[in-house]
Amino acid sequence: ETGVTQSPTHLIKTRGQQVTLRCSSQSGHNTVSWYQQALGQGPQFIFQYYREEENGRGNFPPRFSGLQFPNYSSELNVNALELDDSALYLCASSLWGGSITDTQYFGPGTRLTVL
Amino acid sequence: GESVGLHLPTLSVQEGDNSIINCAYSNSASDYFIWYKQESGKGPQFIIDIRSNMDKRQGQRVTVLLNKTVKHLSLQIAATQPGDSAVYFCAEKWDANRDDKIIFGKGTRLHILP
């Protein structure tokens, strides 16, 4: 196990609702990245947080937002849910060392279903 | 554009045989490549990585080969075991990224035959 935990495990929402997903990073890690994985696809980068600041964003609309807390845990918020938001949401933590080889450790994910 | 592709969506291999999973990438600026294993109900698990200045790297039962000329990456698993059943993703990163994002391919499912 990676030591990265996510909650909840599963979640069902209806279109138009808002959702908050949570991630606790591995001890000692200061960076959290969020990915969306649609069924049968590879994960897609949503954004990354380093020391409580957004450190990069993928091609996702502004209704996807996030936070990182002083203890380096993180939240992903999605407003105005759409059916296409149904996916596995993965959190990955890492220790930012400025190297391209900094390893990201993934949590088990939160399965979001939008009806 | 940003894309990492795979040649085969599903690969069936006899237990005990060697597995070879292939991947084509499109970004010639990519500096770093990673193979991940994802088992059902779990997040991706790091297997092995390779930098663009290398053409081969070996781990425990796994070897990654990089051919930059044809932008091809492969993962070789020796003596495939039932526990190797999973979806395997190749992924890439490049130094020009301000962030640390990983670009994943679509994945290959490895099925082990008894």
GROMACS .gro file of C-alpha atoms in nm:
model
  229
    1GLU     CA    1   0.000   0.000   0.000
    2THR     CA    2   0.112   0.355  -0.074
    3GLY     CA    3  -0.014   0.526   0.241
    4VAL     CA    4  -0.237   0.754   0.032
    5THR     CA    5  -0.599   0.736   0.140
    6GLN     CA    6  -0.910   0.871  -0.025
    7SER     CA    7  -1.268   0.915   0.088
    8PRO     CA    8  -1.534   0.823   0.019
    9THR     CA    9  -1.476   0.500  -0.171
   10HIS     CA   10  -1.793   0.532  -0.374
   11LEU     CA   11  -2.035   0.816  -0.428
   12ILE     CA   12  -2.357   0.861  -0.621
   13LYS     CA   13  -2.479   1.208  -0.713
   14THR     CA   14  -2.735   1.355  -0.948
   15ARG     CA   15  -2.671   1.596  -1.230
   16GLY     CA   16  -2.630   1.956  -1.112
   17GLN     CA   17  -2.517   1.865  -0.762
   18GLN     CA   18  -2.181   1.944  -0.607
   19VAL     CA   19  -1.931   1.696  -0.466
   20THR     CA   20  -1.620   1.706  -0.246
   21LEU     CA   21  -1.361   1.431  -0.255
   22ARG     CA   22  -1.084   1.399   0.000
   23CYS     CA   23  -0.727   1.277  -0.004
   24SER     CA   24  -0.469   1.222   0.269
   25SER     CA   25  -0.119   1.217   0.133
   26GLN     CA   26   0.161   0.986   0.234
   27SER     CA   27   0.353   1.099   0.541
   28GLY     CA   28   0.629   1.342   0.446
   29HIS     CA   29   0.483   1.431   0.108
   30ASN     CA   30   0.405   1.794   0.023
   31THR     CA   31   0.249   1.766  -0.322
   32VAL     CA   32  -0.087   1.629  -0.428
   33SER     CA   33  -0.207   1.568  -0.782
   34TRP     CA   34  -0.560   1.478  -0.889
   35TYR     CA   35  -0.651   1.266  -1.188
   36GLN     CA   36  -0.978   1.163  -1.350
   37GLN     CA   37  -0.999   0.811  -1.492
   38ALA     CA   38  -1.297   0.732  -1.712
   39LEU     CA   39  -1.388   0.367  -1.756
   40GLY     CA   40  -1.144   0.191  -1.986
   41GLN     CA   41  -0.915   0.495  -2.012
   42GLY     CA   42  -0.590   0.610  -1.860
   43PRO     CA   43  -0.594   0.873  -1.586
   44GLN     CA   44  -0.609   1.238  -1.697
   45PHE     CA   45  -0.439   1.512  -1.501
   46ILE     CA   46  -0.678   1.759  -1.339
   47PHE     CA   47  -0.444   1.974  -1.128
   48GLN     CA   48  -0.164   1.966  -0.874
   49TYR     CA   49  -0.114   2.141  -0.541
   50TYR     CA   50   0.221   2.219  -0.386
   51ARG     CA   51   0.242   2.390  -0.048
   52GLU     CA   52  -0.125   2.489  -0.066
   53GLU     CA   53  -0.094   2.657  -0.407
   54GLU     CA   54  -0.215   2.526  -0.744
   55ASN     CA   55   0.095   2.423  -0.937
   56GLY     CA   56  -0.052   2.333  -1.274
   57ARG     CA   57  -0.384   2.244  -1.431
   58GLY     CA   58  -0.500   2.015  -1.706
   59ASN     CA   59  -0.784   2.070  -1.952
   60PHE     CA   60  -1.066   2.078  -1.701
   61PRO     CA   61  -1.326   2.355  -1.660
   62PRO     CA   62  -1.328   2.593  -1.361
   63ARG     CA   63  -1.609   2.398  -1.193
   64PHE     CA   64  -1.329   2.157  -1.095
   65SER     CA   65  -1.148   2.319  -0.805
   66GLY     CA   66  -0.925   2.209  -0.526
   67LEU     CA   67  -0.763   2.289  -0.196
   68GLN     CA   68  -0.457   2.176  -0.011
   69PHE     CA   69  -0.437   2.213   0.363
   70PRO     CA   70  -0.136   2.286   0.589
   71ASN     CA   71  -0.107   1.914   0.665
   72TYR     CA   72  -0.086   1.856   0.287
   73SER     CA   73  -0.417   1.674   0.265
   74SER     CA   74  -0.634   1.786  -0.022
   75GLU     CA   75  -0.988   1.820  -0.152
   76LEU     CA   76  -1.128   1.808  -0.501
   77ASN     CA   77  -1.456   1.993  -0.553
   78VAL     CA   78  -1.675   1.958  -0.857
   79ASN     CA   79  -1.973   2.189  -0.906
   80ALA     CA   80  -2.270   2.150  -1.138
   81LEU     CA   81  -2.206   1.780  -1.194
   82GLU     CA   82  -2.255   1.642  -1.542
   83LEU     CA   83  -2.311   1.284  -1.649
   84ASP     CA   84  -1.962   1.277  -1.806
   85ASP     CA   85  -1.808   1.347  -1.466
   86SER     CA   86  -1.876   0.985  -1.375
   87ALA     CA   87  -1.529   0.838  -1.328
   88LEU     CA   88  -1.269   0.715  -1.083
   89TYR     CA   89  -1.096   1.012  -0.921
   90LEU     CA   90  -0.739   0.942  -0.818
   91CYS     CA   91  -0.519   1.133  -0.584
   92ALA     CA   92  -0.141   1.098  -0.597
   93SER     CA   93   0.106   1.235  -0.347
   94SER     CA   94   0.476   1.304  -0.388
   95LEU     CA   95   0.765   1.483  -0.229
   96TRP     CA   96   0.852   1.777  -0.450
   97GLY     CA   97   1.225   1.767  -0.506
   98GLY     CA   98   1.227   1.958  -0.832
   99SER     CA   99   1.317   1.647  -1.026
  100ILE     CA  100   1.119   1.502  -1.311
  101THR     CA  101   1.169   1.162  -1.148
  102ASP     CA  102   0.984   1.252  -0.827
  103THR     CA  103   0.758   0.950  -0.785
  104GLN     CA  104   0.385   0.996  -0.746
  105TYR     CA  105   0.208   0.744  -0.524
  106PHE     CA  106  -0.157   0.686  -0.599
  107GLY     CA  107  -0.445   0.624  -0.366
  108PRO     CA  108  -0.722   0.371  -0.440
  109GLY     CA  109  -0.953   0.635  -0.585
  110THR     CA  110  -1.310   0.749  -0.534
  111ARG     CA  111  -1.568   0.608  -0.777
  112LEU     CA  112  -1.815   0.886  -0.861
  113THR     CA  113  -2.138   0.804  -1.042
  114VAL     CA  114  -2.354   1.089  -1.170
  115LEU     CA  115  -2.715   1.001  -1.250
  116GLY     CA  116  -0.006   1.694  -2.901
  117GLU     CA  117   0.005   1.537  -2.560
  118SER     CA  118  -0.065   1.169  -2.611
  119VAL     CA  119   0.071   0.831  -2.522
  120GLY     CA  120  -0.075   0.540  -2.709
  121LEU     CA  121  -0.066   0.163  -2.686
  122HIS     CA  122  -0.059  -0.095  -2.965
  123LEU     CA  123  -0.271  -0.366  -2.802
  124PRO     CA  124  -0.564  -0.320  -2.566
  125THR     CA  125  -0.553  -0.684  -2.440
  126LEU     CA  126  -0.267  -0.932  -2.413
  127SER     CA  127  -0.310  -1.298  -2.312
  128VAL     CA  128   0.000  -1.482  -2.194
  129GLN     CA  129   0.058  -1.834  -2.065
  130GLU     CA  130   0.165  -1.849  -1.702
  131GLY     CA  131   0.543  -1.881  -1.687
  132ASP     CA  132   0.601  -1.721  -2.027
  133ASN     CA  133   0.746  -1.375  -2.077
  134SER     CA  134   0.510  -1.084  -2.147
  135ILE     CA  135   0.589  -0.788  -2.367
  136ILE     CA  136   0.367  -0.483  -2.353
  137ASN     CA  137   0.428  -0.214  -2.612
  138CYS     CA  138   0.362   0.157  -2.615
  139ALA     CA  139   0.404   0.434  -2.872
  140TYR     CA  140   0.442   0.791  -2.760
  141SER     CA  141   0.401   1.101  -2.970
  142ASN     CA  142   0.586   1.374  -2.781
  143SER     CA  143   0.951   1.374  -2.884
  144ALA     CA  144   1.020   1.620  -2.601
  145SER     CA  145   0.932   1.364  -2.335
  146ASP     CA  146   1.219   1.317  -2.091
  147TYR     CA  147   1.093   1.052  -1.861
  148PHE     CA  148   0.878   0.742  -1.897
  149ILE     CA  149   0.702   0.532  -1.639
  150TRP     CA  150   0.514   0.204  -1.638
  151TYR     CA  151   0.225   0.165  -1.398
  152LYS     CA  152   0.026  -0.142  -1.302
  153GLN     CA  153  -0.337  -0.104  -1.204
  154GLU     CA  154  -0.523  -0.392  -1.044
  155SER     CA  155  -0.898  -0.396  -1.020
  156GLY     CA  156  -1.023  -0.156  -0.754
  157LYS     CA  157  -0.682  -0.002  -0.693
  158GLY     CA  158  -0.490   0.302  -0.803
  159PRO     CA  159  -0.194   0.281  -1.042
  160GLN     CA  160   0.118   0.132  -0.889
  161PHE     CA  161   0.467   0.238  -1.003
  162ILE     CA  162   0.658  -0.049  -1.164
  163ILE     CA  163   0.965   0.091  -1.333
  164ASP     CA  164   1.084   0.410  -1.498
  165ILE     CA  165   1.342   0.522  -1.750
  166ARG     CA  166   1.493   0.853  -1.848
  167SER     CA  167   1.524   0.956  -2.210
  168ASN     CA  168   1.906   0.932  -2.197
  169MET     CA  169   1.881   0.558  -2.140
  170ASP     CA  170   1.760   0.278  -2.366
  171LYS     CA  171   1.719  -0.002  -2.115
  172ARG     CA  172   1.653  -0.042  -1.746
  173GLN     CA  173   1.600  -0.356  -1.546
  174GLY     CA  174   1.412  -0.420  -1.227
  175GLN     CA  175   1.298  -0.729  -1.049
  176ARG     CA  176   1.146  -0.947  -1.326
  177VAL     CA  177   1.074  -0.638  -1.534
  178THR     CA  178   1.269  -0.460  -1.804
  179VAL     CA  179   1.182  -0.138  -1.982
  180LEU     CA  180   1.320  -0.065  -2.328
  181LEU     CA  181   1.315   0.277  -2.489
  182ASN     CA  182   1.365   0.344  -2.858
  183LYS     CA  183   1.361   0.720  -2.910
  184THR     CA  184   1.417   0.691  -3.284
  185VAL     CA  185   1.072   0.539  -3.335
  186LYS     CA  186   0.923   0.675  -3.011
  187HIS     CA  187   0.853   0.330  -2.873
  188LEU     CA  188   0.852   0.197  -2.520
  189SER     CA  189   0.809  -0.160  -2.403
  190LEU     CA  190   0.769  -0.342  -2.074
  191GLN     CA  191   0.895  -0.696  -2.049
  192ILE     CA  192   0.779  -0.915  -1.761
  193ALA     CA  193   0.974  -1.235  -1.710
  194ALA     CA  194   0.807  -1.559  -1.601
  195THR     CA  195   0.459  -1.410  -1.588
  196GLN     CA  196   0.260  -1.501  -1.278
  197PRO     CA  197  -0.114  -1.486  -1.199
  198GLY     CA  198  -0.047  -1.183  -0.981
  199ASP     CA  199   0.068  -0.996  -1.290
  200SER     CA  200  -0.290  -0.980  -1.418
  201ALA     CA  201  -0.374  -0.612  -1.437
  202VAL     CA  202  -0.396  -0.315  -1.671
  203TYR     CA  203  -0.058  -0.169  -1.755
  204PHE     CA  204  -0.015   0.197  -1.848
  205CYS     CA  205   0.282   0.365  -2.000
  206ALA     CA  206   0.313   0.728  -1.906
  207GLU     CA  207   0.540   1.020  -1.980
  208LYS     CA  208   0.662   1.347  -1.836
  209TRP     CA  209   0.876   1.624  -1.974
  210ASP     CA  210   1.098   1.879  -1.803
  211ALA     CA  211   0.936   2.178  -1.972
  212ASN     CA  212   0.622   2.118  -1.769
  213ARG     CA  213   0.597   2.368  -1.488
  214ASP     CA  214   0.387   2.117  -1.304
  215ASP     CA  215   0.460   1.754  -1.240
  216LYS     CA  216   0.183   1.605  -1.445
  217ILE     CA  217   0.197   1.255  -1.583
  218ILE     CA  218   0.045   1.186  -1.925
  219PHE     CA  219  -0.101   0.837  -1.932
  220GLY     CA  220  -0.182   0.615  -2.225
  221LYS     CA  221  -0.503   0.414  -2.249
  222GLY     CA  222  -0.366   0.092  -2.102
  223THR     CA  223  -0.317  -0.273  -2.194
  224ARG     CA  224  -0.494  -0.547  -2.005
  225LEU     CA  225  -0.266  -0.844  -1.932
  226HIS     CA  226  -0.453  -1.172  -1.897
  227ILE     CA  227  -0.268  -1.475  -1.763
  228LEU     CA  228  -0.369  -1.815  -1.899
  229PRO     CA  229  -0.331  -2.113  -1.662
   0.00000   0.00000   0.00000
